[in-house]
Short mmCIF file of C-alpha atoms in Angstrom, two decimals:
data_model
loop_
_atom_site.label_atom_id
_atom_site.label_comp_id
_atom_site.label_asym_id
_atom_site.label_seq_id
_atom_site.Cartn_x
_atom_site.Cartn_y
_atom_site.Cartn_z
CA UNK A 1500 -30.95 86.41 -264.04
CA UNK A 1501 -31.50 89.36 -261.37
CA UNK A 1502 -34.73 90.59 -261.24
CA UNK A 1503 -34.95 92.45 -258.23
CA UNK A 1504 -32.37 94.49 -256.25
CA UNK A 1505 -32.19 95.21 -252.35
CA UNK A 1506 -29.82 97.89 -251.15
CA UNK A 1507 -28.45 98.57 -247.68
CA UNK A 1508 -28.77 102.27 -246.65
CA UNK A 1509 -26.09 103.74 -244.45
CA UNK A 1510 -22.78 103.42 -246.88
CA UNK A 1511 -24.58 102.07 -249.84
CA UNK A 1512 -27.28 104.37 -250.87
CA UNK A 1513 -26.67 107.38 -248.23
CA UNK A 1514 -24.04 108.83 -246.39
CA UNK A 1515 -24.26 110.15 -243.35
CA UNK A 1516 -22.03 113.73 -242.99
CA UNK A 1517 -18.40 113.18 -240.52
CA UNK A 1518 -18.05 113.33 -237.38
CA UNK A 1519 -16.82 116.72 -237.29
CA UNK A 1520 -20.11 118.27 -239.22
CA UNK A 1521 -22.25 116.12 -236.67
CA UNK A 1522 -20.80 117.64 -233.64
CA UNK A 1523 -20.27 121.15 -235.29
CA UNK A 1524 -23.83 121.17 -235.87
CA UNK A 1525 -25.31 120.50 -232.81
CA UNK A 1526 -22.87 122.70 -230.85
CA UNK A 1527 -24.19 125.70 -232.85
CA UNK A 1528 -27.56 125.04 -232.33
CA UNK A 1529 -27.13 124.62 -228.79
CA UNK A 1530 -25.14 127.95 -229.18
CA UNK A 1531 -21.99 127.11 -227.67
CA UNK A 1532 -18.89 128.52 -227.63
CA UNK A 1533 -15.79 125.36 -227.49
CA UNK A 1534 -12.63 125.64 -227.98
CA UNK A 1535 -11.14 124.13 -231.77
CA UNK A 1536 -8.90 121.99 -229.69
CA UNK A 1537 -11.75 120.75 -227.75
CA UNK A 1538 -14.14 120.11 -230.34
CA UNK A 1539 -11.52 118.24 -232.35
CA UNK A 1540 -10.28 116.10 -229.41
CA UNK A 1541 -14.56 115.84 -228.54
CA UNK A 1542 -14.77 114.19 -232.30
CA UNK A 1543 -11.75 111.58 -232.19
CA UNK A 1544 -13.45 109.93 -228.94
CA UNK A 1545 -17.15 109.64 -230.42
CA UNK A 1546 -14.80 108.25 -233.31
CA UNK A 1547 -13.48 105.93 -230.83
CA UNK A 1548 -16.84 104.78 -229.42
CA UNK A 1549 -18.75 104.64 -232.80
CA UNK A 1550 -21.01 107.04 -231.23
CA UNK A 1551 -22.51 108.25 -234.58
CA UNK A 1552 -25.24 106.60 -236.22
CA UNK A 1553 -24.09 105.20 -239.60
CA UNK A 1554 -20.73 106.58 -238.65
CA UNK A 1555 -17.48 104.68 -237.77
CA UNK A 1556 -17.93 101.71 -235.66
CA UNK A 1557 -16.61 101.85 -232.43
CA UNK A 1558 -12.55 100.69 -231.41
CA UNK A 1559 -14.26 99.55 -228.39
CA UNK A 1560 -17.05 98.32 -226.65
CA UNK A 1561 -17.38 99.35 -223.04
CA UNK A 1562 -18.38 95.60 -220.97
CA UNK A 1563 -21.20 97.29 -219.29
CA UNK A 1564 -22.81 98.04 -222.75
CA UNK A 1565 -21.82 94.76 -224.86
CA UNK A 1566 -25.06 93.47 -224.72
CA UNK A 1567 -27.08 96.59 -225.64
CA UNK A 1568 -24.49 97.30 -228.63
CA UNK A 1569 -25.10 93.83 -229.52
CA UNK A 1570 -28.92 94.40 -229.52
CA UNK A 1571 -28.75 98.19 -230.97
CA UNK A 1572 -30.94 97.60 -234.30
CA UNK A 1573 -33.65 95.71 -232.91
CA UNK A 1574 -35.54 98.56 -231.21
CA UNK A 1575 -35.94 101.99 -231.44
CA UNK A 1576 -35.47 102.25 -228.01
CA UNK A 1577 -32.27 99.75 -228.05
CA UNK A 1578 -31.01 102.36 -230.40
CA UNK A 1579 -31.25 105.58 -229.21
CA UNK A 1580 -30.12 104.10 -225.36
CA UNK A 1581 -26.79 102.16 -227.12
CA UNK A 1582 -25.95 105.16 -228.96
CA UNK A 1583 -26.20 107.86 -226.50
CA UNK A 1584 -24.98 105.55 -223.77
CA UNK A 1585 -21.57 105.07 -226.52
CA UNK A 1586 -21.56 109.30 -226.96
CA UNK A 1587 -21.79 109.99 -223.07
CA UNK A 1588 -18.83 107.44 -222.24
CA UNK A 1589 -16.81 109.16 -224.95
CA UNK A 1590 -17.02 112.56 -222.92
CA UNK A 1591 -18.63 116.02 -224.42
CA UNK A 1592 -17.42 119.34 -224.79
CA UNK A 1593 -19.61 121.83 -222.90
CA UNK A 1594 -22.87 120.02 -221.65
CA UNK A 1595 -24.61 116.61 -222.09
CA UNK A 1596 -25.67 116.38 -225.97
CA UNK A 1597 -25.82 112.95 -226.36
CA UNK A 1598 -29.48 113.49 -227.17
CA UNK A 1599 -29.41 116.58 -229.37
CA UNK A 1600 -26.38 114.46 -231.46
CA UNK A 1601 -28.64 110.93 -231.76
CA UNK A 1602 -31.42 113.22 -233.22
CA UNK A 1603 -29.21 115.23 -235.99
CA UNK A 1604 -28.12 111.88 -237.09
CA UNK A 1605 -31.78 111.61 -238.09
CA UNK A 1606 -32.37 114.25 -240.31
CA UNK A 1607 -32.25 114.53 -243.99
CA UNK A 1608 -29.77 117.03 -244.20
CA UNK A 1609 -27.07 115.04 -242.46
CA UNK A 1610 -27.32 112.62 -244.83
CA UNK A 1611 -25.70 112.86 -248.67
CA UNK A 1612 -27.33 110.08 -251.13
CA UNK A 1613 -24.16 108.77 -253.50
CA UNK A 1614 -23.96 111.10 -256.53
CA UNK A 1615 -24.65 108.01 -258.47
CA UNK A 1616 -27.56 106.95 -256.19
CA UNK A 1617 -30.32 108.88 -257.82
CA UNK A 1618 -29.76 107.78 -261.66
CA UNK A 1619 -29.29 103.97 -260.74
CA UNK A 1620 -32.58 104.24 -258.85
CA UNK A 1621 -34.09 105.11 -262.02
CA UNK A 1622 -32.56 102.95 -264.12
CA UNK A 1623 -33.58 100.34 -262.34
CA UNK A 1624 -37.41 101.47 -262.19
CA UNK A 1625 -37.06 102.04 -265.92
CA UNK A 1626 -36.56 98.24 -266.46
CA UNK A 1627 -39.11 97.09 -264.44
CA UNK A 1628 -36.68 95.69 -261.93
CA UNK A 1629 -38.36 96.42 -258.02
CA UNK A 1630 -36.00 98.02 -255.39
CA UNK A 1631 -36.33 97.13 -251.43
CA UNK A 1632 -33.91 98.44 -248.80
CA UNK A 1633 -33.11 96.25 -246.10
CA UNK A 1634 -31.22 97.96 -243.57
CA UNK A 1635 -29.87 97.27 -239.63
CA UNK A 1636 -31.15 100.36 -237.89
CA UNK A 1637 -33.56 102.03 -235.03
CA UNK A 1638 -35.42 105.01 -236.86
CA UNK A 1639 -37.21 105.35 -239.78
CA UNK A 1640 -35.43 106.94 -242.69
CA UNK A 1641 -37.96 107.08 -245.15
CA UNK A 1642 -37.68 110.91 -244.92
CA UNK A 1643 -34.28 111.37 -245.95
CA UNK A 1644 -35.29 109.38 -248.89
CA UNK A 1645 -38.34 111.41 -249.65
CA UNK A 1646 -36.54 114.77 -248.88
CA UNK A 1647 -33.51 113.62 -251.53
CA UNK A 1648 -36.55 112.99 -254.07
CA UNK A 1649 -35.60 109.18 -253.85
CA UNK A 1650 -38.17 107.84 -252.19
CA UNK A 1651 -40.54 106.85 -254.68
CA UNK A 1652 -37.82 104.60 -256.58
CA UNK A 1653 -38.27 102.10 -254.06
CA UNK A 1654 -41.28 99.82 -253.92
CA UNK A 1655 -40.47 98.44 -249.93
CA UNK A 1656 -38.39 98.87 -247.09
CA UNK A 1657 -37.66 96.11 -244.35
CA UNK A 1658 -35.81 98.18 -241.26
CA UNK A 1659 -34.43 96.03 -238.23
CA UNK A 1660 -36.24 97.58 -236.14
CA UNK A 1661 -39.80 97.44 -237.30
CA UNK A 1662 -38.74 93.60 -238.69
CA UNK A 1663 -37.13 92.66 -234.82
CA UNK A 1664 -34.69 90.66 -237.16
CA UNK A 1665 -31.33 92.04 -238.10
CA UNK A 1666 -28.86 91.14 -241.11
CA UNK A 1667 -27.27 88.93 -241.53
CA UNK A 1668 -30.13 86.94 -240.08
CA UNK A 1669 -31.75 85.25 -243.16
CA UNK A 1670 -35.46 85.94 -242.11
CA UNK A 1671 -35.16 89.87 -243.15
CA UNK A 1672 -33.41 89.41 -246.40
CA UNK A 1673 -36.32 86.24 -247.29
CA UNK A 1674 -39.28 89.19 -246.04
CA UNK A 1675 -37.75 91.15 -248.50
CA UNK A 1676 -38.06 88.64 -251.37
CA UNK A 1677 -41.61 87.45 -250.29
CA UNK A 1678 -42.49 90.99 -250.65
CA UNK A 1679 -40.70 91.43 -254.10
CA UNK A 1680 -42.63 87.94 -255.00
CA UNK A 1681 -39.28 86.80 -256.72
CA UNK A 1682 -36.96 84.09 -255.53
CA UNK A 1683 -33.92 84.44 -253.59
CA UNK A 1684 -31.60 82.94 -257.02
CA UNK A 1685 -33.28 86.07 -258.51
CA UNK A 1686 -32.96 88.60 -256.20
CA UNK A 1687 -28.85 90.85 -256.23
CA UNK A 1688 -28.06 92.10 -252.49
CA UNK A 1689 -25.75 95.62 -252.74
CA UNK A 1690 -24.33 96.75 -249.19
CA UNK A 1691 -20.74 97.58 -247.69
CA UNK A 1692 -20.84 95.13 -244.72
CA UNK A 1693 -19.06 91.90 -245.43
CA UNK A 1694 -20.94 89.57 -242.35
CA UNK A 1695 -24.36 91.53 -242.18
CA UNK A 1696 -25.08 91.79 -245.94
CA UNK A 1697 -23.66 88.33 -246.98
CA UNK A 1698 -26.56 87.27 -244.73
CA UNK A 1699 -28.31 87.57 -247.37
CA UNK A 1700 -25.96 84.56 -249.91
CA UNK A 1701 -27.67 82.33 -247.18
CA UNK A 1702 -30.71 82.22 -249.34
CA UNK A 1703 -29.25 82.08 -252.63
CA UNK A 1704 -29.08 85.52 -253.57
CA UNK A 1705 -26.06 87.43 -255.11
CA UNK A 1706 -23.71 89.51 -253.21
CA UNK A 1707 -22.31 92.90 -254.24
CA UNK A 1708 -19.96 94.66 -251.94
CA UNK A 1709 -19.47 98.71 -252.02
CA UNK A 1710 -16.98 100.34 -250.30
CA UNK A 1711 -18.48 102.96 -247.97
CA UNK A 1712 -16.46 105.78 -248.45
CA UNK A 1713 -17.31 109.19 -248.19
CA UNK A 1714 -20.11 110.76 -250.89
CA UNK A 1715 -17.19 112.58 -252.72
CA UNK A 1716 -14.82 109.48 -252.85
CA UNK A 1717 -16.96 106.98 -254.15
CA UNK A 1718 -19.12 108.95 -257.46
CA UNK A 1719 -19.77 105.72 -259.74
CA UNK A 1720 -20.34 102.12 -257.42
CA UNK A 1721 -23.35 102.44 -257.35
CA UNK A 1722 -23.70 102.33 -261.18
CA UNK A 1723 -21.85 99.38 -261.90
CA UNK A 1724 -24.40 97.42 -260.08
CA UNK A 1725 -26.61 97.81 -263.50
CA UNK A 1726 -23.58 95.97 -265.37
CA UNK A 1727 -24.51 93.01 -262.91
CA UNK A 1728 -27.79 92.57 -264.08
#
């Protein structure tokens, strides 16, 4: 019987915008005037190189920064240097905004909570059943959940980063549990990555896969995770 839940954020819970809003955005703030044809040819190489945060993963990992990729989610520091490093070898359109891009991938509004995300969050706080994210990452992202009105649905949150243990390493998923005070057996595991967030079947918890499409592809996943309890 499942009597706790952990979630995954990026692709579970969230979403973060495309590749083309992230780089849209930042080159109007900076107030910059590129070409279409540069801006869209700008957005298939930070495709290429994963260069987003939560966004595609990378086609390819330059050898100079294999071991810092490797190492991304277990420092904040790790993080912002892989992922900057990843946006300046894809190129830029007008002037260095590798910075400017790893910081809009931090705010709330660039990220979209699954229009089912919300009412599942509830349900499950209306049975009684407690909620922790565990989630490979560099920042803290408790805002975007308290700015979506989320944030008070879940009772803890075990980040990478703060943790310095990443999925599918079994020590996060088992801090997760102690914290819950429930056994693995007892505890359901809902994420889109097949190796990191199996990690977690290494205890003895259940498994549920999403699909981490975009917000407007993917209304009612989320939901079906209450017909699994």
């Amino acid at each position: 019987m499942i009597k706790g839940v952990m979630f995954d954020f990026s692709g579970t819970l969230f979403r973060i915008e495309s590749a083309a809003q992230w780089l849209r955005a930042v080159v109007a703030d900076a107030g910059l005037a590129v070409p279409e044809g540069e801006l869209s040819a700008c957005v298939g190489r930070l495709e290429e190189f994963g260069a987003q945060p939560g966004g595609v993963p990378p086609r390819r990992v330059p050898a100079h920064l294999e071991g810092l990729w490797r190492e991304r989610d277990l420092t904040a520091e790790r993080h912002r240097a892989a992922f900057t490093a990843m946006t300046r070898e894809a190129g830029r359109p007008a002037a260095d905004l590798a910075d400017a891009l790893y910081e809009r991938s931090q705010v709330s509004e660039a990220w979209q909570p699954y229009p089912d995300a919300e009412a599942t969050l509830r349900a499950l706080r209306g049975r009684g059943i407690p909620v922790a994210v565990v989630s490979n990452i560099g920042w803290d992202m408790r805002p975007v959940f308290r700015d979506h009105g989320v944030h008070d649905l879940v009772d803890a949150y075990f980040l990478s980063y703060e943790c310095g243990v990443k999925k599918p390493d079994a020590g996060i998923f088992q801090m997760a549990c102690d914290k819950l005070e429930l056994a693995p057996g007892d505890v359901l595991m809902v994420g889109d990555e097949p190796i990191a967030d199996s990690g977690a079947a290494a205890l003895g918890c259940r498994v549920h896969l999403l699909d981490p499409l975009p917000v407007d592809q993917r209304p009612g996943a989320l939901a079906e995770v209450l017909q699994l309890l």
